XYZ file of C-alpha atoms in Angstrom:
309
model
C -38.227 11.390 -22.827
C -36.293 7.972 -21.535
C -35.863 6.934 -25.153
C -34.693 10.603 -26.141
C -31.826 10.244 -23.464
C -30.882 6.990 -24.796
C -30.250 8.026 -28.246
C -28.035 11.133 -27.178
C -24.647 10.499 -27.672
C -23.293 8.096 -24.503
C -20.738 10.066 -22.150
C -20.583 7.758 -18.881
C -19.983 9.436 -15.401
C -18.242 6.458 -13.729
C -19.011 6.511 -9.775
C -18.597 4.783 -6.724
C -17.864 4.754 -2.898
C -14.207 6.463 -3.812
C -16.046 9.266 -5.225
C -17.532 10.638 -2.535
C -15.516 13.587 -0.086
C -16.128 11.303 2.600
C -15.930 7.894 0.886
C -13.306 5.281 0.801
C -10.773 4.051 -1.772
C -10.629 0.241 -1.192
C -7.976 -2.419 -3.695
C -11.581 -4.130 -4.243
C -13.569 -0.883 -5.898
C -10.532 0.603 -7.852
C -10.053 -2.809 -9.463
C -13.894 -3.100 -10.212
C -13.451 0.205 -11.856
C -10.721 -0.772 -13.643
C -12.696 -3.595 -15.335
C -15.766 -1.790 -15.935
C -13.285 0.751 -17.678
C -11.505 -1.882 -19.576
C -14.980 -2.563 -21.389
C -15.783 0.974 -22.163
C -12.838 1.120 -23.921
C -12.944 -1.975 -25.938
C -16.432 -0.039 -27.012
C -14.837 3.358 -27.772
C -17.714 5.059 -25.474
C -16.367 8.029 -23.667
C -16.231 8.276 -19.707
C -14.997 10.252 -16.868
C -14.091 8.973 -13.157
C -14.838 10.894 -10.287
C -12.622 10.537 -7.247
C -12.884 11.513 -3.651
C -10.557 14.724 -3.196
C -9.178 12.974 -0.070
C -7.357 10.333 -2.426
C -6.925 11.845 -5.783
C -6.616 15.442 -5.070
C -5.454 16.501 -8.668
C -8.210 14.623 -10.308
C -12.027 15.482 -11.273
C -14.017 15.705 -8.449
C -17.988 16.066 -8.036
C -17.477 19.971 -7.003
C -15.991 20.309 -10.658
C -18.889 17.613 -12.491
C -21.281 19.582 -14.910
C -24.229 16.632 -14.579
C -25.536 17.700 -18.144
C -22.189 17.010 -19.738
C -23.236 13.227 -19.270
C -25.865 10.692 -20.667
C -25.293 7.993 -18.276
C -23.690 7.604 -14.831
C -22.412 4.027 -13.642
C -21.911 3.195 -9.739
C -19.531 0.601 -9.647
C -19.140 -1.941 -6.816
C -20.251 -1.783 -3.317
C -22.967 -1.840 -1.248
C -26.005 0.682 -2.658
C -27.173 2.521 0.378
C -27.290 6.035 1.970
C -27.935 9.436 1.620
C -24.694 10.086 -0.938
C -26.254 7.542 -3.715
C -29.797 8.857 -2.826
C -28.178 12.563 -3.802
C -27.177 10.945 -7.376
C -30.218 10.280 -8.219
C -31.707 14.082 -7.594
C -28.604 16.036 -8.954
C -28.315 13.262 -12.396
C -31.796 12.627 -12.240
C -31.521 13.519 -16.401
C -29.358 10.810 -16.691
C -29.726 6.855 -17.045
C -28.306 5.473 -14.061
C -26.637 2.245 -13.757
C -25.372 0.492 -11.027
C -22.716 -2.950 -11.586
C -20.905 -4.835 -9.500
C -23.102 -4.016 -6.053
C -24.361 -5.186 -3.143
C -28.406 -4.960 -2.824
C -29.055 -5.257 0.666
C -32.573 -3.251 1.019
C -34.026 -4.032 -2.717
C -37.016 -1.043 -1.882
C -34.778 1.085 -0.428
C -34.210 4.679 -2.310
C -31.098 4.080 -2.796
C -31.834 1.008 -4.803
C -34.774 1.664 -6.695
C -33.399 5.201 -8.398
C -30.763 3.298 -10.519
C -32.559 2.294 -14.075
C -30.881 -1.050 -13.916
C -29.146 -2.689 -11.119
C -26.744 -5.253 -12.093
C -25.931 -6.691 -8.666
C -23.161 -9.110 -7.750
C -25.347 -9.989 -5.169
C -28.729 -9.424 -3.748
C -31.737 -11.000 -1.906
C -33.432 -14.146 -4.190
C -30.748 -13.377 -7.032
C -28.047 -15.719 -7.851
C -24.443 -13.833 -7.115
C -22.234 -13.488 -9.563
C -17.970 -12.728 -9.374
C -17.116 -9.652 -8.111
C -15.649 -7.390 -11.035
C -12.014 -6.865 -9.617
C -11.815 -10.600 -10.238
C -11.161 -10.165 -14.025
C -9.959 -6.365 -13.688
C -6.924 -5.917 -16.023
C -3.743 -8.032 -14.683
C -1.065 -5.604 -13.287
C 3.060 -6.024 -13.023
C 3.466 -6.987 -9.545
C 5.452 -3.875 -7.412
C 7.901 -4.247 -4.642
C 6.780 -5.181 -1.412
C 8.818 -3.706 1.019
C 9.099 -4.054 5.386
C 9.361 -0.835 6.946
C 11.152 -1.206 10.905
C 11.585 1.767 12.190
C 12.111 2.837 15.733
C 11.222 6.091 17.966
C 12.819 5.008 21.164
C 16.708 4.380 21.679
C 16.586 7.300 24.468
C 20.341 6.247 25.633
C 21.752 8.387 22.489
C 20.394 11.798 23.952
C 21.478 14.715 21.807
C 22.729 12.301 19.174
C 19.143 11.190 18.514
C 18.029 12.059 15.405
C 15.286 8.841 15.365
C 12.427 11.192 14.334
C 14.174 13.429 11.215
C 15.144 9.824 9.861
C 11.596 8.341 10.232
C 10.039 11.616 8.678
C 12.542 11.427 5.692
C 12.179 7.844 5.101
C 8.661 7.413 5.249
C 7.652 10.645 3.540
C 9.987 9.208 0.582
C 8.503 5.916 1.017
C 4.747 7.163 0.514
C 5.813 8.590 -3.233
C 7.311 4.862 -4.178
C 5.172 2.721 -6.014
C 5.424 -0.295 -3.678
C 3.621 -2.156 -1.037
C 4.665 -1.194 1.888
C 4.336 -3.122 5.373
C 5.227 -1.778 8.684
C 6.723 -4.249 10.483
C 7.938 -4.975 14.555
C 11.209 -6.972 15.623
C 9.336 -6.195 18.970
C 7.307 -9.983 20.106
C 4.302 -10.370 22.162
C 2.402 -13.211 22.750
C -1.197 -11.766 23.985
C -1.038 -8.389 21.228
C -2.211 -10.372 17.793
C -0.490 -7.648 15.832
C 2.679 -8.840 16.742
C 4.666 -11.782 16.113
C 5.285 -14.174 18.871
C 8.285 -15.895 18.218
C 11.576 -14.711 15.893
C 10.221 -17.932 13.395
C 7.118 -15.514 12.774
C 9.357 -12.412 11.925
C 11.822 -14.438 9.522
C 8.644 -15.880 7.857
C 7.244 -12.397 7.188
C 10.897 -10.833 6.261
C 11.931 -13.879 4.172
C 8.550 -13.087 2.120
C 9.636 -9.536 1.437
C 11.690 -8.183 -1.816
C 13.426 -5.364 0.512
C 13.577 -3.918 3.966
C 13.677 -0.159 5.134
C 14.924 -0.283 8.659
C 16.648 2.232 11.352
C 17.256 -0.836 13.509
C 19.715 -3.114 14.225
C 17.852 -6.397 14.404
C 15.752 -5.313 11.193
C 19.125 -5.253 9.621
C 20.586 -8.647 10.857
C 17.176 -10.561 10.549
C 16.704 -9.521 7.070
C 19.865 -10.558 6.217
C 19.542 -13.573 7.985
C 16.856 -14.696 5.232
C 18.624 -13.216 2.420
C 16.196 -10.195 1.938
C 18.305 -7.112 0.992
C 17.919 -4.173 3.619
C 18.125 -0.296 3.152
C 19.834 0.445 6.336
C 19.452 4.214 8.155
C 21.641 4.877 11.663
C 19.266 7.230 13.274
C 22.329 8.151 15.560
C 24.194 11.083 15.048
C 28.068 10.024 14.028
C 26.663 6.603 13.858
C 26.194 3.988 16.210
C 25.313 0.215 16.548
C 23.698 0.161 13.149
C 26.905 1.339 11.535
C 28.920 -1.242 13.084
C 26.597 -4.274 12.076
C 26.505 -3.079 8.847
C 30.398 -3.314 8.925
C 30.636 -6.136 10.489
C 27.905 -7.805 8.289
C 29.745 -6.259 5.326
C 26.918 -4.991 4.414
C 27.065 -1.570 1.764
C 22.885 -0.143 1.751
C 23.956 1.812 4.402
C 23.031 5.868 5.268
C 23.898 8.039 7.978
C 21.516 10.158 9.645
C 22.627 13.399 8.051
C 22.627 11.477 4.658
C 18.906 10.399 4.038
C 17.973 12.291 0.678
C 15.742 11.460 -1.971
C 19.048 10.830 -4.152
C 20.835 8.591 -1.737
C 17.696 6.399 -0.857
C 16.849 6.128 -4.509
C 20.700 5.258 -5.033
C 20.485 2.329 -2.461
C 16.700 1.109 -3.132
C 17.824 0.650 -6.803
C 20.817 -1.547 -5.914
C 18.994 -3.720 -3.481
C 16.247 -4.788 -5.981
C 19.229 -5.803 -8.446
C 22.588 -6.543 -7.168
C 21.484 -6.494 -3.651
C 19.672 -9.740 -4.322
C 22.435 -11.495 -4.730
C 24.577 -9.768 -1.598
C 21.822 -10.249 0.597
C 21.868 -14.209 -0.458
C 25.510 -13.992 0.489
C 25.024 -12.968 3.651
C 22.425 -15.305 4.309
C 25.074 -18.249 3.425
C 27.784 -16.821 5.691
C 25.843 -16.508 8.597
C 24.674 -20.089 8.216
C 28.335 -21.154 7.695
C 29.655 -19.148 10.185
C 32.744 -17.800 8.576
C 32.890 -14.930 10.646
C 33.419 -15.706 14.576
C 31.222 -13.838 16.978
C 30.481 -13.255 20.744
C 29.311 -16.690 21.336
C 32.447 -18.145 19.864
C 34.384 -16.506 22.556
C 32.626 -17.185 25.396
C 33.650 -20.387 26.580
C 36.821 -18.867 26.575
C 35.587 -16.107 28.544
C 33.937 -18.261 30.761
C 37.194 -20.380 31.624
C 39.147 -17.425 32.243
C 36.459 -16.078 34.554
C 36.277 -19.422 36.443
C 40.328 -19.954 36.533
C 40.707 -16.278 37.865
C 37.994 -17.118 40.781
């Protein structure tokens, strides 16, 4: 019977923890899957991938899989344990079942022994192998984008549009093929999630391709290190973000009532092209002190105040 299964035309079902309804898709697991797909494509072998409906709602899910359409089931990456994997052995009992790139914790557990073969990346008493993700096909890098939004600033009262701005911007960003980092300009010496010094904040900003922000200092600190900024003023009619963009000569600015996909896309494209040069020029302007600021006039103001006293 085992030999008869092997003589059938191969059609492989690829599964992993990224397949289960309550499972999770990690970057490592998905890259491991890409490595397996790359190998199977090289053989011309037909295969399908099962995805969690929570992660890929429009893809193939276990609810839509007909087990007898497949000769083989391959479980990719992750630890071999738990009732979800044991259920795979029951549901796909007619298939040749192989685990690849997995961690074996209990070699005698039913999740492990249910496979016809386990090509483990690590298991008790065996030499570990490289994780499958290490040799996954390379992909072009995506823009790395820092997102600095505020939900505060109660001082603007009924002019506040912070909630609407954040909703529009984050919904739009969710559809962009980019690496998003939620950042804060707030400092804290006790909370490890936050930077403790301005230098730490600047070190992050300087390594980004773009910053999207509705904060004045999100704008200034990014330009200070030469990173382009897509700025949004979250106050109706414009307030300090608009004023600061004007003072810095920075054009990539949207008013609260202008936040839509078309305008966001326009400034996104500009920031990642011409805006790179403009941001470096802004950085040099700051460094050279070409434009006077309040500190330049402070001594005069102090002297005048002293004389008046």
